[in-house]
Amino acid sequence: MKWLIIAVAKGRLEDEVKKILAQAGLGNVIDSDSRKLIFEDDKNRIRYLVVKPVDVATYVESGVADLGFVGKDVLLEQEKDVYELMDLEFGKCIFAAAGFPNTLIDKGEEPLRIATKYPNITTNYFQDRQKIELIYLNGSVELAPIVGLSDIIVDLVETGSTLKANGLVILEEMMTISARVISNRVSYRFQHDRIQQFLDEVKKGKMVYAGNSIN
Ligand code: PRP
């Protein structure tokens, strides 16, 4: 049987993906403590590539990976040519505009300075509403309004603790985000049955996992 290659986003989503795979009986081969980047499940002929979240769709779009587990935030930002096959309904976060309390988002003619790791999402969201000046950062964006680099930030909020620790609040909720399974377009066509079987197993694992978390 041909290997099914799956890119998994390391970090935030990794543990939950591993739990779902384990519940689905798909083995527990990804060792997050290891520096290895490829893990093989010989029994099921699945090879996992553990990569940065922003790189998952690149591996899948190119066909190096058939499938990927990644956050919807990354998909919205990158607009890669891949199929989105399943909402895993975990890793839920919101996209929010955040800043100091009472900061005005609508500033009329004056541009609103926004620091973010998500320039496309931010531009799309504000384009018909408010002139903006984007300040692209790679992380720790909460710092920007504190030091006067920006008026607000656009970022993911999960628990809200990073905002709180820095004296910031949500000014506006933009959209809800969760983890998704994506597929390479060619793989989906030519390995359709195999991918469908994998998705069915993941769906089972997801249901068992959701049940366990409730109990
Ligand atoms: C994300 C996000 C926020 C934080 C939100 O950053 O960009 O900073 O997590 O999570 P919370 O609401 O649970 O506090 P990440 O941890 O990925 O690191 P980064 O800031 O370096 O991008």
Short mmCIF file of C-alpha atoms and ligand atoms in Angstrom, two decimals:
data_model
loop_
_atom_site.label_atom_id
_atom_site.label_comp_id
_atom_site.label_asym_id
_atom_site.label_seq_id
_atom_site.Cartn_x
_atom_site.Cartn_y
_atom_site.Cartn_z
CA MET A 1 0.00 0.00 0.00
CA LYS A 2 1.19 3.54 -0.85
CA TRP A 3 2.19 5.75 2.08
CA LEU A 4 -0.30 8.45 3.01
CA ILE A 5 1.69 11.57 3.89
CA ILE A 6 0.20 13.94 6.44
CA ALA A 7 1.59 17.32 7.54
CA VAL A 8 0.74 18.17 11.14
CA ALA A 9 1.04 21.67 12.61
CA LYS A 10 3.33 21.59 15.61
CA GLY A 11 2.46 23.54 18.75
CA ARG A 12 -1.03 24.59 19.78
CA LEU A 13 -2.93 21.90 17.80
CA GLU A 14 -0.44 19.07 17.99
CA ASP A 15 -1.60 17.45 21.24
CA GLU A 16 -5.25 17.43 20.24
CA VAL A 17 -4.43 15.96 16.81
CA LYS A 18 -2.42 13.22 18.52
CA LYS A 19 -5.29 12.43 20.88
CA ILE A 20 -7.78 12.16 18.02
CA LEU A 21 -5.44 9.90 16.03
CA ALA A 22 -4.96 7.68 19.08
CA GLN A 23 -8.72 7.50 19.70
CA ALA A 24 -9.21 6.62 16.03
CA GLY A 25 -6.87 3.66 16.44
CA LEU A 26 -4.39 5.25 14.07
CA GLY A 27 -1.45 4.72 16.36
CA ASN A 28 0.44 7.12 18.51
CA VAL A 29 3.68 7.57 16.65
CA ILE A 30 4.32 11.32 16.90
CA ASP A 31 6.79 11.98 19.70
CA SER A 32 6.56 15.70 20.47
CA ASP A 33 9.66 15.58 22.69
CA SER A 34 11.82 14.33 19.87
CA ARG A 35 13.69 16.56 17.42
CA LYS A 36 12.69 14.22 14.62
CA LEU A 37 10.44 15.68 11.93
CA ILE A 38 9.11 12.52 10.30
CA PHE A 39 7.20 9.79 12.13
CA GLU A 40 6.04 6.58 10.53
CA ASP A 41 3.01 4.48 11.37
CA ASP A 42 4.07 1.28 9.59
CA LYS A 43 0.88 -0.60 10.37
CA ASN A 44 -1.39 1.94 8.70
CA ARG A 45 1.20 3.11 6.14
CA ILE A 46 0.93 6.72 7.26
CA ARG A 47 3.90 9.09 7.43
CA TYR A 48 3.53 12.26 9.51
CA LEU A 49 5.58 15.40 8.82
CA VAL A 50 5.62 17.71 11.84
CA VAL A 51 6.01 21.28 10.58
CA LYS A 52 5.33 24.87 11.60
CA PRO A 53 1.65 25.82 11.26
CA VAL A 54 2.40 28.40 8.56
CA ASP A 55 4.11 25.72 6.44
CA VAL A 56 1.43 22.99 6.52
CA ALA A 57 -0.53 24.24 3.49
CA THR A 58 2.70 24.69 1.49
CA TYR A 59 3.53 20.99 1.92
CA VAL A 60 -0.03 20.02 1.02
CA GLU A 61 -0.42 22.38 -1.95
CA SER A 62 2.85 21.13 -3.45
CA GLY A 63 1.78 17.49 -3.11
CA VAL A 64 4.67 16.55 -0.82
CA ALA A 65 1.92 15.84 1.73
CA ASP A 66 -1.49 14.43 0.79
CA LEU A 67 -3.26 15.80 3.85
CA GLY A 68 -2.66 18.38 6.55
CA PHE A 69 -3.91 19.30 10.00
CA VAL A 70 -3.88 23.07 10.40
CA GLY A 71 -5.74 26.04 11.89
CA LYS A 72 -8.30 27.95 9.84
CA ASP A 73 -6.39 31.15 10.70
CA VAL A 74 -3.46 30.03 8.57
CA LEU A 75 -5.77 28.94 5.73
CA LEU A 76 -7.55 32.27 5.65
CA GLU A 77 -4.29 34.17 5.68
CA GLN A 78 -2.57 32.15 2.95
CA GLU A 79 -5.38 31.29 0.55
CA LYS A 80 -3.55 28.21 -0.76
CA ASP A 81 -4.98 26.02 -3.49
CA VAL A 82 -6.03 23.07 -1.31
CA TYR A 83 -9.31 21.41 -0.36
CA GLU A 84 -10.63 21.93 3.13
CA LEU A 85 -12.20 18.59 4.05
CA MET A 86 -13.16 18.65 7.70
CA ASP A 87 -13.70 20.99 10.60
CA LEU A 88 -12.17 19.25 13.61
CA GLU A 89 -14.01 21.63 15.95
CA PHE A 90 -11.14 21.93 18.38
CA GLY A 91 -8.40 24.49 18.71
CA LYS A 92 -11.18 27.04 18.87
CA CYS A 93 -10.02 30.63 19.06
CA ILE A 94 -11.39 33.94 17.96
CA PHE A 95 -9.81 36.49 15.72
CA ALA A 96 -10.11 39.82 17.42
CA ALA A 97 -9.15 43.43 17.18
CA ALA A 98 -7.68 44.24 20.57
CA GLY A 99 -6.11 47.18 22.33
CA PHE A 100 -6.41 49.37 25.37
CA PRO A 101 -10.00 49.85 26.60
CA ASN A 102 -11.88 52.64 24.82
CA THR A 103 -9.52 52.70 21.83
CA LEU A 104 -11.50 53.79 18.78
CA ILE A 105 -11.41 51.49 15.78
CA ASP A 106 -13.26 53.84 13.48
CA LYS A 107 -11.06 56.89 13.18
CA GLY A 108 -12.52 58.56 10.12
CA GLU A 109 -9.86 59.81 7.71
CA GLU A 110 -6.95 59.13 10.04
CA PRO A 111 -5.38 55.69 9.40
CA LEU A 112 -5.68 53.11 12.16
CA ARG A 113 -2.29 51.56 12.89
CA ILE A 114 -2.65 47.78 13.29
CA ALA A 115 0.09 45.34 14.32
CA THR A 116 -0.53 41.75 13.25
CA LYS A 117 0.87 38.45 12.04
CA TYR A 118 -2.14 38.28 9.70
CA PRO A 119 -1.87 41.08 7.09
CA ASN A 120 -4.30 39.58 4.56
CA ILE A 121 -7.06 38.81 7.03
CA THR A 122 -6.65 42.27 8.54
CA THR A 123 -6.67 44.06 5.18
CA ASN A 124 -9.73 42.13 3.97
CA TYR A 125 -11.60 42.81 7.17
CA PHE A 126 -11.00 46.55 7.23
CA GLN A 127 -10.89 47.37 3.53
CA ASP A 128 -14.40 48.79 3.17
CA ARG A 129 -14.47 50.30 6.59
CA GLN A 130 -11.41 52.14 7.78
CA LYS A 131 -8.10 53.24 6.28
CA ILE A 132 -5.32 51.26 8.00
CA GLU A 133 -1.55 51.24 8.30
CA LEU A 134 -0.28 47.68 8.70
CA ILE A 135 2.64 46.86 10.92
CA TYR A 136 3.67 43.28 10.20
CA LEU A 137 5.15 41.40 13.16
CA ASN A 138 6.10 37.74 13.59
CA GLY A 139 4.85 37.31 17.14
CA SER A 140 4.28 38.86 20.55
CA VAL A 141 2.11 41.46 18.83
CA GLU A 142 0.55 42.45 22.17
CA LEU A 143 3.65 44.53 22.78
CA ALA A 144 2.94 46.90 19.89
CA PRO A 145 0.17 49.08 21.41
CA ILE A 146 1.97 49.15 24.74
CA VAL A 147 5.10 50.69 23.28
CA GLY A 148 3.19 52.91 20.84
CA LEU A 149 4.10 51.01 17.68
CA SER A 150 0.39 50.55 16.82
CA ASP A 151 -3.07 51.69 17.92
CA ILE A 152 -4.46 48.16 18.05
CA ILE A 153 -3.59 44.56 17.19
CA VAL A 154 -5.40 41.89 15.20
CA ASP A 155 -4.61 38.48 16.62
CA LEU A 156 -5.90 35.13 17.81
CA VAL A 157 -7.36 35.00 21.29
CA GLU A 158 -7.71 31.61 22.90
CA THR A 159 -7.88 31.91 26.69
CA GLY A 160 -7.49 35.69 26.72
CA SER A 161 -4.64 35.46 29.20
CA THR A 162 -2.03 37.10 26.93
CA LEU A 163 -4.27 40.13 26.42
CA LYS A 164 -5.08 40.33 30.12
CA ALA A 165 -1.45 40.03 31.20
CA ASN A 166 -0.67 43.02 29.01
CA GLY A 167 -3.62 45.22 30.02
CA LEU A 168 -5.39 44.84 26.66
CA VAL A 169 -9.01 43.95 25.89
CA ILE A 170 -10.99 42.68 22.93
CA LEU A 171 -12.38 45.69 21.08
CA GLU A 172 -14.16 43.67 18.42
CA GLU A 173 -14.61 39.96 17.72
CA MET A 174 -13.95 39.29 14.05
CA MET A 175 -14.50 35.57 13.50
CA THR A 176 -14.21 32.12 15.06
CA ILE A 177 -11.39 29.78 14.10
CA SER A 178 -10.81 26.03 14.55
CA ALA A 179 -8.55 23.23 13.31
CA ARG A 180 -9.17 21.78 9.83
CA VAL A 181 -8.09 18.81 7.72
CA ILE A 182 -6.92 19.88 4.27
CA SER A 183 -6.04 17.86 1.19
CA ASN A 184 -3.92 18.19 -1.90
CA ARG A 185 -6.24 18.46 -4.91
CA VAL A 186 -4.58 15.68 -6.93
CA SER A 187 -4.31 13.35 -3.95
CA TYR A 188 -7.97 13.84 -3.21
CA ARG A 189 -8.83 12.73 -6.71
CA PHE A 190 -6.43 9.81 -7.05
CA GLN A 191 -6.42 8.53 -3.47
CA HIS A 192 -10.02 9.33 -2.78
CA ASP A 193 -11.01 6.06 -1.07
CA ARG A 194 -7.94 6.00 1.14
CA ILE A 195 -8.46 9.62 2.17
CA GLN A 196 -12.15 9.05 2.81
CA GLN A 197 -11.32 6.06 4.99
CA PHE A 198 -8.82 8.15 6.93
CA LEU A 199 -11.41 10.92 7.38
CA ASP A 200 -13.99 8.39 8.63
CA GLU A 201 -11.49 7.14 11.19
CA VAL A 202 -10.63 10.68 12.25
CA LYS A 203 -14.33 11.44 12.59
CA LYS A 204 -14.72 8.41 14.86
CA GLY A 205 -11.71 9.47 16.91
CA LYS A 206 -13.07 12.97 17.13
CA MET A 207 -16.40 11.71 18.48
CA VAL A 208 -14.76 9.44 21.05
CA TYR A 209 -12.41 12.25 22.07
CA ALA A 210 -15.26 14.78 22.40
CA GLY A 211 -17.19 12.24 24.51
CA ASN A 212 -14.19 11.72 26.76
CA SER A 213 -13.70 15.42 27.29
CA ILE A 214 -17.31 15.83 28.38
CA ASN A 215 -17.12 12.95 30.89
C1 PRP B 1 -0.90 33.29 20.13
C2 PRP B 1 -1.58 34.57 19.76
C3 PRP B 1 -1.63 35.31 21.08
C4 PRP B 1 -1.80 34.19 22.07
C5 PRP B 1 -3.26 34.05 22.44
O1 PRP B 1 0.46 33.49 20.12
O2 PRP B 1 -0.87 35.25 18.75
O3 PRP B 1 -0.43 36.00 21.33
O4 PRP B 1 -1.37 32.99 21.45
O5 PRP B 1 -3.51 33.01 23.34
P1 PRP B 1 -4.26 33.25 24.72
O6 PRP B 1 -5.52 34.03 24.45
O7 PRP B 1 -4.55 31.87 25.23
O8 PRP B 1 -3.33 33.99 25.65
P2 PRP B 1 1.51 32.30 20.20
O9 PRP B 1 1.45 31.64 21.53
O10 PRP B 1 1.26 31.39 19.06
O11 PRP B 1 2.91 33.05 20.11
P3 PRP B 1 3.39 34.38 19.38
O12 PRP B 1 2.78 35.55 20.11
O13 PRP B 1 4.86 34.37 19.49
O14 PRP B 1 2.91 34.29 17.97
#
